[in-house]
């Protein structure tokens, strides 16, 4: 169990949250949600003791161990990948190091010989004889092959370092598990594996995530950080969405009723306060009015952008024709892939990390040359692209408004540009922020501003949800569902894909599977094929 009592956190005069008293109990999984900047990561750092709150206290259950997904990705660069995982259990890691040190010596002192006779029992009781198997299971589930286990962490890129740190915190089997964006940099298979693993976890789990599939799959409660407070809802993210809308409507209805009563009281007082026969009643009503406190609805930190993609040019039936395209770097990613993409299709490119999804998208959009074959875009195609790496598109030496102005139509005024930006939540001086200081979410919203302004008739998105909060993801999801033309996108967001895709390109080690149908249909078909293979083996 972990609980807070009247926790407040202020930066200067700005409160992130005030007087927060909540309890997180064993056997439950809590999704900590809120808008970007609402204070989710700050609250989690207070729970772990990394930050001191302005006021209030945190209480940890007696003898409870706490595990936290680290964000300092380079802290273990001098250690091997599997040793980094072992460190998730400090007691076992200490015994392991001592044991390795003793057995590496050619000669032992009497004291060291005595220690050798006891350390094996301690090591076994601590789970030492299963540590390699358990660590390997975690790493394999997160997409690592066993040839990588002994290599140093320094050989990994940031996303894969995060996976090892996730394995580290899971290896420790803490009583309280705190995960800040655990699905970042995970592919769909790894996310589903993590969901299955966390469903078996029996302790107290608190996670920050923008992945709706993940939150719906594991959460028993939603802790909503908004209005400078945390409100607890029972159920998963979809349950929270319904409950919060109902609560908001009920509060609004109550306010309107109180305001109507107050209006009647004011009218009576104004009419009869000077009337001697009614003066006593007017005075009584005045006292009632003074006591009546209308519970005004606080301003929410949760704001959704307004996104609409409206094509400016008509799109003909032929959009993209690819004939026997291939790409090889150190290894062949895919070979001799042929496809024809029409004007109403919504294609999701899926597959494991590093398998070639972005490469395929860039070749289909003629942003990258294929080694063989040819890609032809239809004559009417006007392509709008959202890249995974914004650094190739954004100019860090400009401010946001200046950069956006380069893509505006002739005659567009600053007011026009700021209107586009305002819909994407750039308010006031935010429009003049230097690009280099923008957050990941702000950069994503700036590029979306560009796309909405340009009015392309074919859209290509590469991991668009990576840096967006839940409100922005839902707004983008909805806007793309309204887009009438061809959409091609790479994503690991299960719900994003399931709600949009009408055709699936899965990049595998052997080929590219081209499936016409939804993600649910495709997963059902894959499951059916697995069952058929199992039946054949049994025969």
XYZ file of C-alpha atoms in Angstrom:
539
model
C 0.000 0.000 0.000
C 1.136 3.548 -0.743
C -0.832 6.659 0.203
C -0.563 10.431 0.179
C -1.916 12.846 2.781
C -2.696 16.420 1.709
C 0.088 16.503 -0.879
C 0.599 19.846 -2.630
C 3.182 20.840 -5.220
C 3.781 24.386 -6.349
C 6.364 25.925 -8.629
C 6.436 29.603 -7.687
C 2.830 30.738 -7.482
C 1.613 28.028 -9.851
C 0.063 24.981 -8.152
C 0.268 21.669 -10.003
C -1.972 19.992 -7.427
C -3.183 20.791 -3.910
C -4.282 18.789 -0.853
C -4.188 15.444 -2.659
C -5.037 12.536 -0.358
C -5.285 9.196 -2.166
C -4.588 5.563 -1.328
C -3.271 2.932 -3.751
C -3.933 -0.609 -2.524
C -2.524 -4.073 -3.380
C -4.095 -6.085 -6.161
C -5.139 -2.993 -8.101
C -3.705 -1.236 -11.131
C -4.068 2.531 -11.279
C -3.758 4.469 -14.538
C -2.492 7.954 -13.668
C -3.761 10.218 -16.440
C -3.971 13.938 -17.167
C -3.044 16.513 -19.767
C 0.606 17.151 -20.656
C 1.983 19.465 -17.975
C -0.690 18.560 -15.411
C 1.956 17.064 -13.099
C 1.741 13.273 -13.588
C 5.488 12.607 -13.661
C 6.010 15.092 -10.822
C 3.455 13.247 -8.679
C 5.124 9.914 -9.434
C 8.544 11.324 -8.498
C 7.054 12.440 -5.182
C 5.779 8.886 -4.591
C 9.290 7.510 -5.208
C 10.971 10.114 -2.979
C 12.857 11.750 -5.845
C 11.011 15.019 -5.192
C 9.852 16.604 -1.948
C 6.300 17.986 -2.051
C 5.605 21.573 -1.042
C 3.229 20.210 1.605
C 1.952 16.824 2.765
C 3.381 13.363 3.254
C 3.727 10.016 1.493
C 3.204 6.803 3.478
C 4.562 3.429 2.383
C 3.228 0.160 3.816
C 5.453 -1.613 6.338
C 8.187 -3.726 4.691
C 6.929 -2.772 1.214
C 9.497 -2.672 -1.583
C 9.057 -0.107 -4.333
C 10.157 -0.410 -7.962
C 10.278 2.505 -10.398
C 10.929 2.532 -14.150
C 14.061 4.660 -14.442
C 14.345 7.452 -16.998
C 18.161 7.856 -16.745
C 18.816 5.711 -19.801
C 22.635 6.002 -19.746
C 23.208 5.146 -16.079
C 24.150 1.510 -16.820
C 26.278 1.898 -19.950
C 29.268 0.171 -18.297
C 27.269 -2.962 -17.447
C 26.047 -5.842 -19.577
C 22.392 -6.006 -20.517
C 21.643 -9.033 -18.350
C 23.589 -7.645 -15.361
C 21.520 -4.466 -15.627
C 18.386 -6.590 -15.313
C 19.829 -8.455 -12.312
C 20.294 -5.124 -10.520
C 16.527 -4.875 -10.250
C 16.837 -7.179 -7.216
C 19.487 -5.432 -5.038
C 19.737 -8.283 -2.487
C 20.236 -10.931 -5.152
C 22.628 -8.712 -7.141
C 24.830 -8.196 -4.058
C 24.983 -11.945 -3.402
C 25.658 -12.641 -7.088
C 28.600 -10.194 -7.181
C 30.049 -11.567 -3.954
C 29.690 -15.143 -5.194
C 31.310 -14.321 -8.546
C 34.169 -12.566 -6.763
C 34.827 -15.505 -4.430
C 34.786 -18.107 -7.206
C 37.094 -16.045 -9.418
C 39.935 -16.248 -6.861
C 42.568 -18.951 -7.103
C 43.302 -18.856 -3.369
C 40.892 -18.149 -0.524
C 41.465 -17.107 3.051
C 39.936 -19.127 5.898
C 37.229 -16.466 6.252
C 36.478 -16.619 2.526
C 36.280 -20.422 2.629
C 33.857 -20.132 5.532
C 31.804 -17.620 3.554
C 31.674 -19.987 0.555
C 29.989 -22.610 2.705
C 27.105 -20.228 3.502
C 26.700 -18.106 0.411
C 25.234 -20.909 -1.717
C 22.298 -21.322 0.683
C 21.656 -17.567 0.769
C 22.011 -17.332 -2.987
C 19.572 -20.206 -3.579
C 17.001 -18.891 -1.099
C 17.129 -15.485 -2.777
C 16.282 -17.118 -6.134
C 19.801 -17.107 -7.538
C 19.527 -20.391 -9.411
C 16.552 -19.097 -11.398
C 17.812 -15.555 -11.972
C 19.296 -16.176 -15.412
C 16.142 -17.917 -16.662
C 13.839 -15.221 -15.284
C 15.944 -12.367 -16.672
C 16.178 -14.078 -20.067
C 12.392 -14.559 -20.149
C 11.854 -10.855 -19.540
C 14.398 -9.774 -22.155
C 13.054 -12.209 -24.754
C 9.512 -10.950 -24.175
C 10.735 -7.417 -24.795
C 12.299 -8.336 -28.131
C 15.928 -9.174 -27.275
C 17.767 -12.164 -28.698
C 20.061 -14.147 -26.377
C 23.198 -13.113 -28.293
C 22.676 -9.573 -26.949
C 22.434 -10.479 -23.252
C 26.178 -10.285 -22.572
C 26.754 -7.093 -24.544
C 27.127 -3.721 -22.850
C 24.174 -1.369 -22.495
C 26.190 1.243 -24.418
C 25.532 -0.624 -27.706
C 21.782 0.055 -27.427
C 19.791 3.050 -28.630
C 17.520 4.904 -26.197
C 14.354 2.950 -26.954
C 16.029 -0.418 -26.326
C 17.759 0.879 -23.187
C 14.308 1.726 -21.874
C 13.229 -1.870 -22.508
C 16.124 -3.183 -20.413
C 15.219 -0.780 -17.600
C 11.643 -2.040 -17.805
C 12.944 -5.614 -17.498
C 15.065 -4.454 -14.546
C 12.140 -3.095 -12.555
C 9.998 -6.154 -13.362
C 12.826 -8.503 -12.310
C 12.830 -6.961 -8.830
C 9.221 -8.086 -8.222
C 8.516 -5.107 -5.955
C 5.375 -4.849 -3.805
C 4.657 -1.461 -5.392
C 5.426 -0.960 -9.073
C 5.531 2.528 -10.633
C 5.778 2.741 -14.421
C 6.104 6.045 -16.284
C 5.178 5.505 -19.962
C 6.234 1.812 -20.077
C 4.897 1.310 -23.632
C 7.097 4.009 -25.171
C 9.306 2.437 -27.871
C 7.532 -0.937 -27.606
C 6.036 -2.603 -30.668
C 2.567 -4.172 -30.611
C 3.786 -7.675 -29.751
C 5.859 -6.367 -26.830
C 2.961 -4.264 -25.544
C 0.658 -7.297 -25.600
C 3.341 -9.363 -23.844
C 3.681 -6.658 -21.164
C -0.096 -6.545 -20.711
C -0.185 -10.324 -20.108
C 2.704 -10.063 -17.617
C 1.202 -7.173 -15.644
C -2.175 -8.907 -15.417
C -0.409 -11.526 -13.279
C 1.156 -8.932 -10.979
C -0.390 -9.067 -7.502
C 1.067 -5.929 -5.911
C 0.149 -2.264 -6.257
C 0.687 -0.962 -9.789
C 0.595 2.723 -10.782
C 1.265 3.590 -14.409
C 1.331 6.701 -16.552
C 0.406 5.949 -20.145
C -1.110 7.533 -23.253
C -1.876 4.130 -24.749
C -5.634 3.534 -24.539
C -5.352 -0.188 -25.338
C -2.821 -0.607 -22.521
C -4.933 1.338 -19.998
C -8.093 -0.548 -20.947
C -6.322 -3.899 -20.706
C -4.753 -3.631 -17.233
C -6.381 -0.852 -15.179
C -8.798 -1.508 -12.337
C -8.879 2.216 -11.482
C -8.110 5.540 -13.152
C -6.483 8.303 -11.086
C -7.344 11.486 -12.976
C -5.043 14.449 -12.324
C -7.098 17.504 -13.261
C -8.481 20.664 -11.630
C -5.304 20.632 -9.437
C -6.518 17.455 -7.719
C -6.669 13.705 -8.214
C -10.061 12.052 -8.564
C -10.312 8.272 -8.436
C -12.585 6.338 -10.821
C -13.256 2.586 -10.723
C -12.707 0.765 -13.991
C -10.503 1.158 -17.051
C -10.011 4.147 -19.337
C -13.265 3.683 -21.264
C -15.174 3.412 -17.962
C -13.500 6.636 -16.795
C -14.457 8.458 -19.993
C -18.136 7.662 -19.474
C -18.095 8.327 -15.710
C -16.267 11.655 -15.993
C -18.709 12.919 -18.639
C -21.639 11.891 -16.434
C -20.098 13.600 -13.384
C -19.464 16.749 -15.373
C -23.053 16.831 -16.662
C -24.428 16.280 -13.148
C -22.308 19.118 -11.740
C -23.392 21.417 -14.560
C -27.066 20.568 -13.945
C -26.675 21.234 -10.216
C -25.006 24.591 -10.902
C -27.794 25.677 -13.240
C -30.403 24.767 -10.641
C -28.605 26.793 -7.946
C -28.142 29.745 -10.301
C -31.878 29.691 -11.120
C -32.762 29.681 -7.408
C -30.340 32.548 -6.803
C -31.911 34.535 -9.647
C -35.384 34.149 -8.116
C -34.092 35.241 -4.703
C -32.393 38.318 -6.198
C -35.598 39.274 -8.022
C -37.679 38.981 -4.803
C -35.148 41.016 -2.797
C -34.996 43.767 -5.454
C -38.786 43.963 -5.654
C -39.735 43.835 -1.986
C -36.763 45.073 0.057
C -38.359 48.552 0.350
C -41.833 47.149 1.083
C -42.439 47.289 4.837
C -44.838 44.313 4.829
C -42.374 42.172 2.858
C -39.161 43.489 4.416
C -38.819 40.567 6.838
C -39.184 38.025 4.011
C -36.746 39.981 1.840
C -34.183 40.002 4.658
C -34.624 36.245 5.155
C -34.084 35.594 1.460
C -31.037 37.846 1.466
C -29.476 35.698 4.195
C -30.331 32.550 2.208
C -28.673 34.060 -0.874
C -25.537 34.924 1.081
C -25.264 31.348 2.338
C -25.912 29.871 -1.089
C -22.631 29.027 -2.763
C -22.746 28.071 -6.374
C -20.094 25.407 -6.973
C -18.513 26.847 -10.056
C -16.937 24.305 -12.367
C -13.170 24.684 -12.240
C -11.227 25.188 -15.430
C -9.881 21.844 -16.612
C -6.249 21.376 -17.645
C -7.574 18.854 -20.179
C -8.033 20.632 -23.508
C -8.515 18.977 -26.891
C -7.138 20.445 -30.112
C -9.481 20.957 -33.056
C -8.107 19.006 -36.028
C -9.634 18.705 -39.493
C -7.884 17.526 -42.645
C -9.755 18.930 -45.629
C -8.335 18.038 -49.083
C -8.069 20.967 -51.477
C -7.716 18.854 -54.643
C -9.816 15.999 -55.950
C -8.123 12.582 -55.793
C -8.451 10.065 -58.624
C -8.748 6.323 -58.094
C -5.070 5.525 -58.700
C -2.943 6.714 -55.758
C 0.198 4.576 -55.363
C 1.497 1.755 -57.537
C 4.544 -0.157 -56.246
C 6.137 -2.853 -58.402
C 8.697 -5.302 -56.941
C 10.307 -2.858 -54.509
C 13.175 -4.009 -52.280
C 15.452 -2.485 -49.655
C 18.675 -3.751 -48.091
C 20.945 -2.121 -45.538
C 23.059 -4.510 -43.450
C 20.341 -7.058 -44.141
C 17.424 -7.314 -46.533
C 14.334 -5.665 -45.034
C 11.955 -6.725 -47.801
C 12.161 -7.904 -51.389
C 9.980 -7.754 -54.501
C 6.947 -6.232 -52.794
C 4.131 -5.206 -55.111
C 0.954 -3.366 -54.188
C -1.699 -1.055 -55.605
C -3.273 1.522 -53.268
C -6.612 3.127 -54.046
C -8.276 6.411 -53.120
C -10.353 5.300 -50.118
C -7.925 2.939 -48.407
C -6.561 3.310 -44.881
C -3.388 1.270 -44.592
C -1.627 0.518 -41.302
C 1.996 -0.604 -41.549
C 2.778 -2.789 -38.539
C 5.608 -5.006 -37.332
C 8.374 -5.268 -34.773
C 10.771 -2.404 -34.072
C 13.612 -2.177 -36.565
C 11.879 -4.443 -39.068
C 11.575 -1.772 -41.821
C 8.166 -0.112 -41.339
C 9.382 3.476 -41.681
C 11.542 2.467 -44.644
C 8.524 0.974 -46.412
C 6.413 4.081 -45.717
C 9.147 6.397 -47.025
C 9.580 4.348 -50.208
C 5.827 4.294 -50.884
C 5.773 8.080 -50.422
C 8.851 8.505 -52.656
C 10.871 10.011 -49.817
C 13.415 7.200 -50.188
C 14.570 5.281 -53.249
C 14.051 1.531 -53.359
C 16.929 -0.721 -54.429
C 14.800 -2.394 -57.075
C 11.434 -1.853 -58.697
C 9.458 1.333 -59.022
C 6.892 3.444 -57.144
C 4.486 5.621 -59.136
C 2.235 8.239 -57.537
C -1.060 9.082 -59.205
C -1.166 12.337 -61.162
C -3.626 13.950 -58.735
C -1.770 12.954 -55.546
C -0.875 15.817 -53.192
C 0.939 14.165 -50.299
C 1.038 15.388 -46.680
C 3.639 13.657 -44.478
C 4.051 13.490 -40.698
C 7.605 12.171 -40.072
C 8.639 10.153 -37.027
C 11.749 12.322 -36.617
C 10.689 15.967 -36.698
C 14.289 17.251 -36.829
C 14.406 16.743 -40.605
C 11.368 18.982 -41.052
C 11.511 21.604 -38.297
C 14.061 24.411 -38.304
C 15.324 24.904 -34.745
C 16.613 28.400 -35.583
C 13.094 29.762 -36.202
C 10.163 30.408 -33.924
C 7.010 28.322 -34.369
C 4.984 30.988 -36.212
C 7.835 31.888 -38.546
C 8.399 28.223 -39.450
C 4.696 27.645 -40.139
C 4.474 30.758 -42.331
C 6.743 29.100 -44.916
C 3.922 26.698 -45.784
C 1.081 29.207 -45.925
C -0.755 30.359 -49.023
C 0.101 33.700 -50.609
C -1.684 36.492 -48.785
C -2.072 34.616 -45.492
C -1.780 37.003 -42.561
C -0.324 36.478 -39.113
C -3.889 36.346 -37.819
C -4.662 33.478 -40.234
C -1.590 31.556 -39.107
C -2.317 32.095 -35.436
C -5.841 30.804 -36.018
C -4.424 27.505 -37.337
C -2.045 27.351 -34.372
C -4.783 28.247 -31.891
C -6.787 25.209 -32.940
C -3.711 23.157 -32.049
C -3.478 24.792 -28.582
C -0.769 27.364 -29.329
C -2.122 30.356 -27.409
C -0.744 33.879 -27.064
C 3.047 33.993 -26.906
C 3.256 30.216 -27.460
C 3.157 31.026 -31.188
C 6.522 32.768 -30.893
C 8.324 30.031 -28.979
C 11.636 29.015 -30.571
C 11.239 25.612 -32.235
C 14.254 24.286 -30.296
C 12.466 24.695 -26.921
C 9.195 23.069 -27.967
C 8.223 19.832 -26.228
C 7.688 16.646 -28.229
C 3.926 17.175 -28.059
C 4.195 20.796 -29.194
C 6.378 19.817 -32.154
C 3.850 17.163 -33.167
C 0.983 19.661 -32.942
C 2.949 22.229 -34.965
C 3.471 19.726 -37.791
C -0.223 18.815 -37.656
C -0.981 22.567 -37.983
C 1.081 22.554 -41.182
C -0.814 19.546 -42.556
C -4.256 20.996 -41.793
C -3.232 24.269 -43.436
C -1.853 22.644 -46.602
C -4.932 20.491 -47.305
C -3.186 17.483 -48.863
C -5.418 14.827 -50.405
C -3.267 11.845 -49.284
C -1.879 11.613 -45.751
C 1.085 9.589 -44.438
C 1.817 9.443 -40.699
C 4.822 7.796 -39.042
C 4.158 7.112 -35.336
C 2.011 10.258 -34.845
C 0.849 9.391 -31.295
C 4.326 9.073 -29.735
C 4.390 12.482 -28.028
C 0.703 13.373 -27.827
C -1.457 13.280 -24.704
C -4.683 11.294 -24.604
C -6.864 14.253 -25.633
C -4.685 15.035 -28.664
C -4.541 11.352 -29.648
C -8.323 11.094 -29.542
C -8.713 14.344 -31.502
C -6.267 13.114 -34.174
C -7.920 9.689 -34.230
C -11.337 11.277 -34.789
C -10.123 13.702 -37.455
C -8.478 10.903 -39.450
C -11.683 8.870 -39.245
C -13.364 11.782 -41.065
C -10.648 12.131 -43.717
C -12.247 10.959 -47.007
C -9.133 9.917 -48.908
C -6.114 7.608 -48.715
C -4.327 7.299 -45.374
C -1.105 5.358 -44.793
C 0.383 5.198 -41.312
C 2.893 3.435 -39.093
C 1.799 2.908 -35.498
C 2.127 0.661 -32.445
C -1.069 2.089 -30.934
C -3.480 -0.854 -31.045
C -6.635 1.219 -30.693
C -5.481 3.817 -33.224
C -4.914 1.068 -35.787
C -8.062 -0.873 -34.930
C -10.286 2.192 -35.328
C -8.802 3.402 -38.636
C -7.224 0.678 -40.760
C -9.073 -1.080 -43.572
C -5.917 -2.786 -44.851
C -2.809 -4.098 -43.066
C 0.792 -4.286 -44.287
C 2.729 -6.361 -41.730
C 6.482 -6.278 -42.259
C 7.952 -9.581 -41.060
C 11.404 -11.180 -41.173
C 10.426 -13.094 -44.317
C 8.092 -10.848 -46.284
C 5.382 -8.193 -46.210
C 1.918 -9.577 -45.536
C -0.773 -7.619 -47.406
C -4.152 -8.193 -45.733
C -7.373 -6.450 -46.767
C -9.451 -5.991 -43.632
C -9.357 -4.487 -40.151
C -6.773 -5.179 -37.454
C -9.267 -7.306 -35.519
C -9.969 -9.342 -38.656
C -6.246 -9.762 -39.295
C -5.468 -10.881 -35.741
C -8.366 -13.340 -35.866
C -7.040 -14.744 -39.157
C -3.531 -15.117 -37.717
C -4.962 -16.938 -34.717
C -6.940 -19.224 -37.037
C -3.783 -20.027 -39.015
C -1.911 -20.868 -35.786
C -4.667 -23.255 -34.756
C -4.551 -24.967 -38.158
C -0.767 -25.382 -37.889
C -1.112 -26.900 -34.416
C -3.738 -29.330 -35.682
C -1.457 -30.376 -38.563
C 1.419 -31.028 -36.156
C -0.812 -33.177 -33.945
C -1.783 -35.290 -36.948
